[in-house]
Amino acid sequence: MNVKDPNADPELMRLLKDHAHDDPAKLALLWSKKKDFPLTWMLNQIAGRQIAKNKIPSWFSCDAIIYPSGIALEQCSSELTALYKTQLTQASRIADLTGGLGVDTWAFSLTADEVLYCEPHAERFECAQHNFKSLGRNTIHCEHITAEDSFPILEKFKPDLIYLDPSRRDANQRRAFLLSALQPDILQLKEKLLGIAPEILLKAAPMLDIKEAIRLLENVKSVHILSTKNECKELVFLIGRDKIDDQHVYCVELQENKKISFDFRYAHEEKLEIITGPIDNFIFDPYASVTKAGAFKSISEKFKINALHANTHLYTHDQHVKGFPGKTFKVIEVLPYDPSLLRESVSDGKAALAFRNFPVSPAEVEKKLKMKSSASVYLFFVTDHDAHLRVIKCELINN
């Protein structure tokens, strides 16, 4: 294929800018009758730029960037998570064996001396080559090859760290969740890769069972659970040559200008007892990264706050707690679960509803209450420390 540089055609560049925010489906109808017009390519670029604007703003700001078709842009790391991963290593030579769009490769090139990019998909490979040049990343070496076939190149490149972001599709293009079903299979390649580089950095999907992955990978040094906008985005495993029994787990909420981090160890978490207590003046709701990690007792110990219930995963205290990795709410009122009382309490019929360890389905509650969403008043439907159903009316004071 031939990569088309939008800067080389002023008319295409004008159209891209004029229709930057338009619906690609509507543009397809608008442009469908144009002769000798690269319709599919243009729609890919419009859709790609719309995703990149928030996901990888440094790429969006470069007009020469081109976006491949397919799911590469949807599945790639965001700029925030890619840059975070560069903080996990001081390696000077990094090999990215699952290059894809190239966002992680680009990020690694900002700190490493040399980076190897490997990608078997022809369109993604050519786009990445073009984009790295457009971004001025001249220390990236590109190879059109699979991870499984890259060993002769790796032996010559001599990386200090090997990075893998396996495809979450199996051989039949079905969604895959187990490590052994991903492409490439890290469990089959791990020992051979560690014979070349002392460390592997593995990115995985957030639905993966962390403890099971640690058991299978055996040599995990640390785990990093990354969330943005309170949504878990990535699991990152740092793997070394030695077997480690007590991994450090980092729960990280990444925001545009800061990161909020909480770390613990599973061995310590398992020794703790859950401490519950009645609903007090403040409610603390951990970020998604903390919840995914299962740090339920460690976070209670760290901040000296009580859990509402062993399975509710909300916490309470009589005072505001600084530095809590999550959202903080000021309690206004605590009510029993009674729809008529709730409608009286929320007179304007506006509240954000949240459910934690509550036996009534959200759909059933929403149908009974018929409330409109609100960003100021929250109703938490919970089971409390005495196993009673409660509704906590509160206001968000810290996001």
Coordinates of N, CA, C and O in Angstrom, one line a residue, residues 302-384:
K302 N -4.8 1.8 55.7 CA -4.0 3.0 55.3 C -4.6 4.3 55.8 O -3.9 5.2 56.4
F303 N -5.9 4.5 55.6 CA -6.5 5.8 55.8 C -7.3 5.7 57.1 O -8.0 6.7 57.4
K304 N -7.3 4.6 57.8 CA -8.0 4.5 59.1 C -9.5 4.8 59.0 O -10.0 5.6 59.7
I305 N -10.1 4.2 58.0 CA -11.5 4.4 57.7 C -12.2 3.0 57.7 O -11.6 2.0 57.4
N306 N -13.5 3.0 58.1 CA -14.2 1.8 58.2 C -15.0 1.5 56.9 O -15.4 2.4 56.2
A307 N -15.0 0.2 56.6 CA -15.9 -0.2 55.5 C -17.3 -0.3 55.9 O -17.6 -0.5 57.1
L308 N -18.2 0.1 55.0 CA -19.6 0.0 55.4 C -20.1 -1.5 55.5 O -21.0 -1.8 56.4
H309 N -19.4 -2.4 54.8 CA -19.8 -3.8 54.8 C -18.6 -4.5 54.1 O -18.0 -3.9 53.2
A310 N -18.4 -5.7 54.4 CA -17.3 -6.5 53.8 C -17.4 -6.5 52.3 O -16.4 -6.6 51.6
N311 N -18.6 -6.5 51.7 CA -18.8 -6.6 50.3 C -19.4 -5.3 49.6 O -19.7 -5.3 48.4
T312 N -19.5 -4.2 50.4 CA -20.0 -3.0 49.8 C -18.9 -2.1 49.1 O -19.2 -1.4 48.2
H313 N -17.7 -2.2 49.7 CA -16.6 -1.5 49.1 C -16.7 0.0 49.0 O -16.2 0.7 48.1
L314 N -17.4 0.6 50.0 CA -17.5 2.0 50.3 C -17.0 2.1 51.7 O -17.1 1.2 52.6
Y315 N -16.4 3.3 52.1 CA -15.8 3.5 53.4 C -16.4 4.8 54.0 O -16.9 5.6 53.3
T316 N -16.2 4.9 55.3 CA -16.8 6.0 56.0 C -15.9 6.5 57.2 O -15.1 5.7 57.7
H317 N -16.1 7.8 57.5 CA -15.3 8.3 58.6 C -16.0 9.6 59.1 O -16.8 10.2 58.3
D318 N -15.7 10.0 60.3 CA -16.4 11.2 60.8 C -15.8 12.5 60.2 O -16.4 13.6 60.4
Q319 N -14.6 12.4 59.7 CA -13.9 13.6 59.1 C -13.4 13.3 57.7 O -13.3 12.2 57.3
H320 N -13.2 14.4 57.0 CA -12.6 14.4 55.7 C -11.2 13.8 55.7 O -10.4 14.1 56.6
V321 N -10.9 12.9 54.8 CA -9.5 12.3 54.8 C -8.8 12.8 53.5 O -9.2 12.5 52.4
K322 N -7.7 13.4 53.7 CA -6.9 14.0 52.6 C -6.1 12.8 51.9 O -5.6 11.9 52.6
G323 N -6.0 12.9 50.6 CA -5.2 12.0 49.9 C -5.9 10.7 49.5 O -5.2 9.8 48.9
F324 N -7.1 10.6 49.8 CA -7.8 9.3 49.5 C -7.9 9.1 48.0 O -8.3 10.0 47.3
P325 N -7.5 7.9 47.5 CA -7.5 7.7 46.1 C -8.9 7.3 45.6 O -9.2 6.1 45.2
G326 N -9.8 8.3 45.5 CA -11.1 8.1 45.1 C -12.0 9.3 45.3 O -11.4 10.4 45.5
K327 N -13.3 9.1 45.2 CA -14.2 10.2 45.4 C -14.6 10.3 46.8 O -14.8 9.3 47.5
T328 N -14.8 11.6 47.3 CA -15.3 11.8 48.7 C -16.6 12.5 48.7 O -16.8 13.5 47.9
F329 N -17.5 12.0 49.5 CA -18.9 12.6 49.6 C -19.2 13.0 51.0 O -18.8 12.3 52.0
K330 N -19.9 14.1 51.1 CA -20.4 14.6 52.4 C -21.9 14.0 52.6 O -22.7 14.2 51.7
V331 N -22.1 13.3 53.6 CA -23.4 12.7 53.9 C -24.4 13.8 54.3 O -24.2 14.6 55.2
I332 N -25.5 13.8 53.6 CA -26.6 14.7 53.9 C -27.7 14.0 54.8 O -28.2 14.5 55.8
E333 N -28.0 12.8 54.4 CA -29.1 12.1 55.1 C -28.9 10.6 54.8 O -28.5 10.2 53.7
V334 N -29.3 9.7 55.8 CA -29.3 8.3 55.6 C -30.8 7.8 55.7 O -31.4 8.1 56.7
L335 N -31.2 7.1 54.7 CA -32.6 6.7 54.7 C -32.8 5.2 54.5 O -31.8 4.5 53.9
P336 N -33.9 4.6 55.0 CA -34.1 3.2 54.6 C -34.5 3.1 53.1 O -34.9 4.1 52.5
Y337 N -34.5 1.9 52.6 CA -34.9 1.8 51.2 C -36.4 1.8 51.1 O -37.1 0.8 51.3
D338 N -36.9 3.0 50.8 CA -38.4 3.2 50.6 C -38.6 4.3 49.5 O -38.3 5.4 49.7
P339 N -39.0 3.8 48.3 CA -39.1 4.8 47.2 C -39.9 6.0 47.5 O -39.5 7.1 47.0
S340 N -40.9 5.9 48.3 CA -41.7 7.1 48.6 C -41.0 8.1 49.4 O -41.0 9.3 49.2
L341 N -40.2 7.6 50.4 CA -39.4 8.5 51.2 C -38.3 9.1 50.4 O -37.9 10.3 50.6
L342 N -37.7 8.4 49.4 CA -36.7 8.9 48.6 C -37.2 10.0 47.7 O -36.5 11.1 47.5
R343 N -38.4 9.9 47.2 CA -39.0 10.9 46.3 C -39.2 12.2 47.1 O -39.1 13.3 46.6
E344 N -39.6 12.0 48.4 CA -39.8 13.2 49.2 C -38.5 13.9 49.6 O -38.4 15.1 49.6
S345 N -37.4 13.1 49.8 CA -36.1 13.6 50.2 C -35.5 14.4 49.0 O -34.8 15.4 49.2
V346 N -35.7 13.9 47.8 CA -35.1 14.5 46.6 C -36.3 15.2 45.9 O -36.9 14.7 44.9
S347 N -36.7 16.4 46.4 CA -37.9 17.1 45.9 C -37.9 17.4 44.5 O -38.9 17.5 43.8
D348 N -36.7 17.8 43.9 CA -36.7 18.2 42.5 C -36.6 17.0 41.6 O -36.5 17.1 40.3
G349 N -36.5 15.8 42.1 CA -36.4 14.5 41.3 C -35.1 14.4 40.5 O -35.1 13.7 39.5
K350 N -34.0 15.0 41.0 CA -32.7 14.9 40.3 C -31.7 14.3 41.3 O -31.4 14.9 42.3
A351 N -31.1 13.2 40.9 CA -30.0 12.6 41.7 C -29.2 11.6 40.8 O -29.8 11.0 39.9
A352 N -28.0 11.4 41.1 CA -27.2 10.4 40.5 C -27.3 9.1 41.4 O -27.1 9.2 42.6
L353 N -27.6 8.0 40.8 CA -27.8 6.8 41.5 C -26.6 5.9 41.4 O -26.1 5.7 40.3
A354 N -26.2 5.3 42.5 CA -25.1 4.4 42.5 C -25.4 3.2 43.4 O -26.1 3.4 44.5
F355 N -25.0 2.0 43.0 CA -25.4 0.8 43.7 C -24.2 0.0 44.2 O -23.3 -0.3 43.4
R356 N -24.1 -0.4 45.4 CA -23.0 -1.2 46.0 C -23.6 -2.3 46.9 O -24.1 -2.0 47.9
N357 N -23.5 -3.5 46.5 CA -23.9 -4.6 47.3 C -25.4 -4.4 47.7 O -25.7 -4.5 48.9
F358 N -26.2 -4.2 46.7 CA -27.6 -3.9 46.9 C -28.4 -5.0 46.2 O -28.2 -5.1 45.0
P359 N -29.3 -5.7 46.8 CA -30.0 -6.8 46.2 C -31.1 -6.4 45.2 O -31.5 -7.3 44.4
V360 N -31.6 -5.2 45.2 CA -32.6 -4.8 44.2 C -31.9 -4.3 43.0 O -30.9 -3.5 43.1
S361 N -32.3 -4.7 41.8 CA -31.6 -4.3 40.6 C -31.7 -2.8 40.3 O -32.7 -2.2 40.6
P362 N -30.7 -2.2 39.7 CA -30.7 -0.8 39.4 C -31.9 -0.5 38.5 O -32.5 0.6 38.7
A363 N -32.2 -1.4 37.5 CA -33.3 -1.1 36.6 C -34.6 -1.0 37.4 O -35.4 -0.1 37.1
E364 N -34.8 -1.8 38.4 CA -36.1 -1.8 39.1 C -36.2 -0.5 40.0 O -37.2 0.1 40.1
V365 N -35.0 -0.1 40.6 CA -35.0 1.1 41.4 C -35.3 2.3 40.5 O -36.1 3.2 40.9
E366 N -34.6 2.4 39.4 CA -34.7 3.5 38.5 C -36.2 3.6 38.0 O -36.7 4.7 37.8
K367 N -36.8 2.5 37.7 CA -38.2 2.5 37.3 C -39.1 3.1 38.3 O -40.0 3.8 38.0
K368 N -38.9 2.7 39.6 CA -39.7 3.2 40.7 C -39.5 4.7 41.0 O -40.5 5.4 41.2
L369 N -38.3 5.1 40.9 CA -38.0 6.5 41.3 C -38.2 7.5 40.2 O -38.6 8.6 40.4
K370 N -37.9 7.1 39.0 CA -38.0 8.0 37.8 C -37.3 9.3 38.0 O -37.9 10.4 37.8
M371 N -36.1 9.2 38.5 CA -35.3 10.5 38.7 C -34.4 10.8 37.5 O -33.9 9.9 36.8
K372 N -34.2 12.1 37.3 CA -33.3 12.6 36.3 C -31.9 12.6 36.9 O -31.7 12.9 38.1
S373 N -30.9 12.5 36.0 CA -29.5 12.5 36.5 C -29.1 13.9 37.0 O -29.6 14.9 36.6
S374 N -28.2 13.9 38.0 CA -27.7 15.1 38.6 C -26.2 14.9 39.0 O -25.8 13.8 39.3
A375 N -25.5 16.0 38.9 CA -24.1 16.0 39.2 C -23.8 16.5 40.6 O -22.7 16.5 41.1
S376 N -24.9 16.9 41.3 CA -24.7 17.5 42.7 C -25.2 16.6 43.8 O -24.5 16.4 44.8
V377 N -26.3 15.9 43.6 CA -26.9 15.0 44.6 C -26.7 13.6 44.2 O -27.0 13.2 43.1
Y378 N -26.2 12.8 45.1 CA -25.9 11.3 44.9 C -26.8 10.5 45.8 O -26.9 10.9 47.0
L379 N -27.3 9.4 45.4 CA -28.0 8.4 46.2 C -27.2 7.1 46.1 O -27.2 6.5 45.0
F380 N -26.6 6.7 47.2 CA -25.9 5.4 47.2 C -26.8 4.4 47.8 O -27.3 4.5 49.0
F381 N -27.1 3.3 47.1 CA -27.9 2.2 47.5 C -27.0 1.1 48.0 O -26.3 0.6 47.2
V382 N -27.0 0.8 49.3 CA -26.0 0.0 49.9 C -26.6 -1.0 50.9 O -27.7 -0.8 51.4
T383 N -25.8 -2.0 51.2 CA -26.0 -2.8 52.4 C -25.0 -2.3 53.5 O -23.8 -2.3 53.2
D384 N -25.5 -2.0 54.7 CA -24.6 -1.4 55.7 C -24.0 -2.5 56.6 O -24.1 -3.7 56.3

